[in-house]
mmCIF file of C-alpha atoms in Angstrom:
data_model
loop_
_atom_site.group_PDB
_atom_site.id
_atom_site.type_symbol
_atom_site.label_atom_id
_atom_site.label_comp_id
_atom_site.label_asym_id
_atom_site.label_seq_id
_atom_site.Cartn_x
_atom_site.Cartn_y
_atom_site.Cartn_z
ATOM 1 C CA MET A 1 6.257 18.482 -13.308
ATOM 2 C CA SER A 2 3.449 19.518 -15.569
ATOM 3 C CA LEU A 3 -0.175 19.056 -14.583
ATOM 4 C CA SER A 4 -0.662 16.211 -17.089
ATOM 5 C CA VAL A 5 1.062 13.687 -19.076
ATOM 6 C CA ASN A 6 -0.725 12.565 -22.271
ATOM 7 C CA GLY A 7 -3.868 14.072 -21.025
ATOM 8 C CA VAL A 8 -3.823 12.196 -17.633
ATOM 9 C CA SER A 9 -3.503 14.237 -14.647
ATOM 10 C CA THR A 10 -0.364 13.954 -12.468
ATOM 11 C CA THR A 11 -2.372 15.127 -9.389
ATOM 12 C CA THR A 12 -2.348 11.961 -7.195
ATOM 13 C CA GLU A 13 -2.287 13.048 -3.601
ATOM 14 C CA ARG A 14 -5.601 13.637 -1.779
ATOM 15 C CA ASP A 15 -6.608 16.894 -0.791
ATOM 16 C CA TYR A 16 -3.998 18.592 -3.044
ATOM 17 C CA PHE A 17 -4.141 21.593 -5.264
ATOM 18 C CA ARG A 18 -1.831 22.387 -8.154
ATOM 19 C CA CYS A 19 -1.655 25.139 -11.041
ATOM 20 C CA GLU A 20 -0.012 25.770 -14.041
ATOM 21 C CA VAL A 21 0.144 29.021 -15.897
ATOM 22 C CA TYR A 22 0.164 28.830 -19.784
ATOM 23 C CA LYS A 23 -0.573 31.007 -22.660
ATOM 24 C CA PRO A 24 -3.165 29.832 -25.123
ATOM 25 C CA VAL A 25 -2.514 30.106 -28.785
ATOM 26 C CA GLY A 26 -4.402 33.178 -30.295
ATOM 27 C CA LEU A 27 -4.724 34.923 -27.067
ATOM 28 C CA GLU A 28 -3.068 37.960 -25.513
ATOM 29 C CA ASP A 29 -3.675 36.803 -21.731
ATOM 30 C CA VAL A 30 -2.396 33.678 -19.946
ATOM 31 C CA ARG A 31 -4.841 31.120 -18.254
ATOM 32 C CA VAL A 32 -4.240 28.832 -15.207
ATOM 33 C CA GLN A 33 -4.998 25.369 -15.431
ATOM 34 C CA TRP A 34 -5.908 23.890 -12.085
ATOM 35 C CA ASP A 35 -6.097 20.224 -10.549
ATOM 36 C CA TYR A 36 -7.450 19.597 -6.835
ATOM 37 C CA ARG A 37 -8.056 16.213 -5.846
ATOM 38 C CA ASP A 38 -10.384 16.041 -2.988
ATOM 39 C CA ALA A 39 -10.038 14.074 0.487
ATOM 40 C CA SER A 40 -12.187 11.282 -1.021
ATOM 41 C CA GLY A 41 -9.714 11.202 -3.995
ATOM 42 C CA GLU A 42 -11.852 12.529 -6.637
ATOM 43 C CA LEU A 43 -10.299 14.760 -9.480
ATOM 44 C CA HIS A 44 -11.488 18.453 -10.266
ATOM 45 C CA THR A 45 -9.890 20.506 -12.758
ATOM 46 C CA GLY A 46 -10.642 23.715 -14.846
ATOM 47 C CA VAL A 47 -9.047 26.527 -16.472
ATOM 48 C CA ALA A 48 -9.270 30.210 -14.929
ATOM 49 C CA ARG A 49 -7.974 33.581 -15.589
ATOM 50 C CA ASP A 50 -5.697 34.112 -12.893
ATOM 51 C CA VAL A 51 -4.485 31.882 -9.589
ATOM 52 C CA LEU A 52 -6.972 33.601 -7.249
ATOM 53 C CA ALA A 53 -9.915 32.344 -9.576
ATOM 54 C CA ALA A 54 -8.604 28.893 -9.712
ATOM 55 C CA LYS A 55 -8.383 28.612 -5.815
ATOM 56 C CA ALA A 56 -11.756 29.934 -5.706
ATOM 57 C CA ALA A 57 -13.125 27.540 -8.183
ATOM 58 C CA ALA A 58 -11.252 24.493 -6.359
ATOM 59 C CA ARG A 59 -12.819 25.710 -3.046
ATOM 60 C CA ARG A 60 -16.206 24.417 -4.261
ATOM 61 C CA TYR A 61 -14.757 21.206 -4.224
ATOM 62 C CA GLY A 62 -13.303 21.344 -0.559
ATOM 63 C CA TYR A 63 -10.005 23.028 -0.986
ATOM 64 C CA HIS A 64 -9.205 24.936 1.960
ATOM 65 C CA GLY A 65 -6.361 26.985 0.826
#
């Protein structure tokens, strides 16, 4: 399942992290889009260079993985 459908996140579980690797048009490198829904249910999302950077970004919002 993809991270979003029509621009809406499909990450619905609380305290849950998901990421998806993609290759942007015009760039040589891949990127990682990530979603983290914290324990209160608030969604945090972003784009990182790799999975480790995505997890580090999510940790700022309470991710423990």
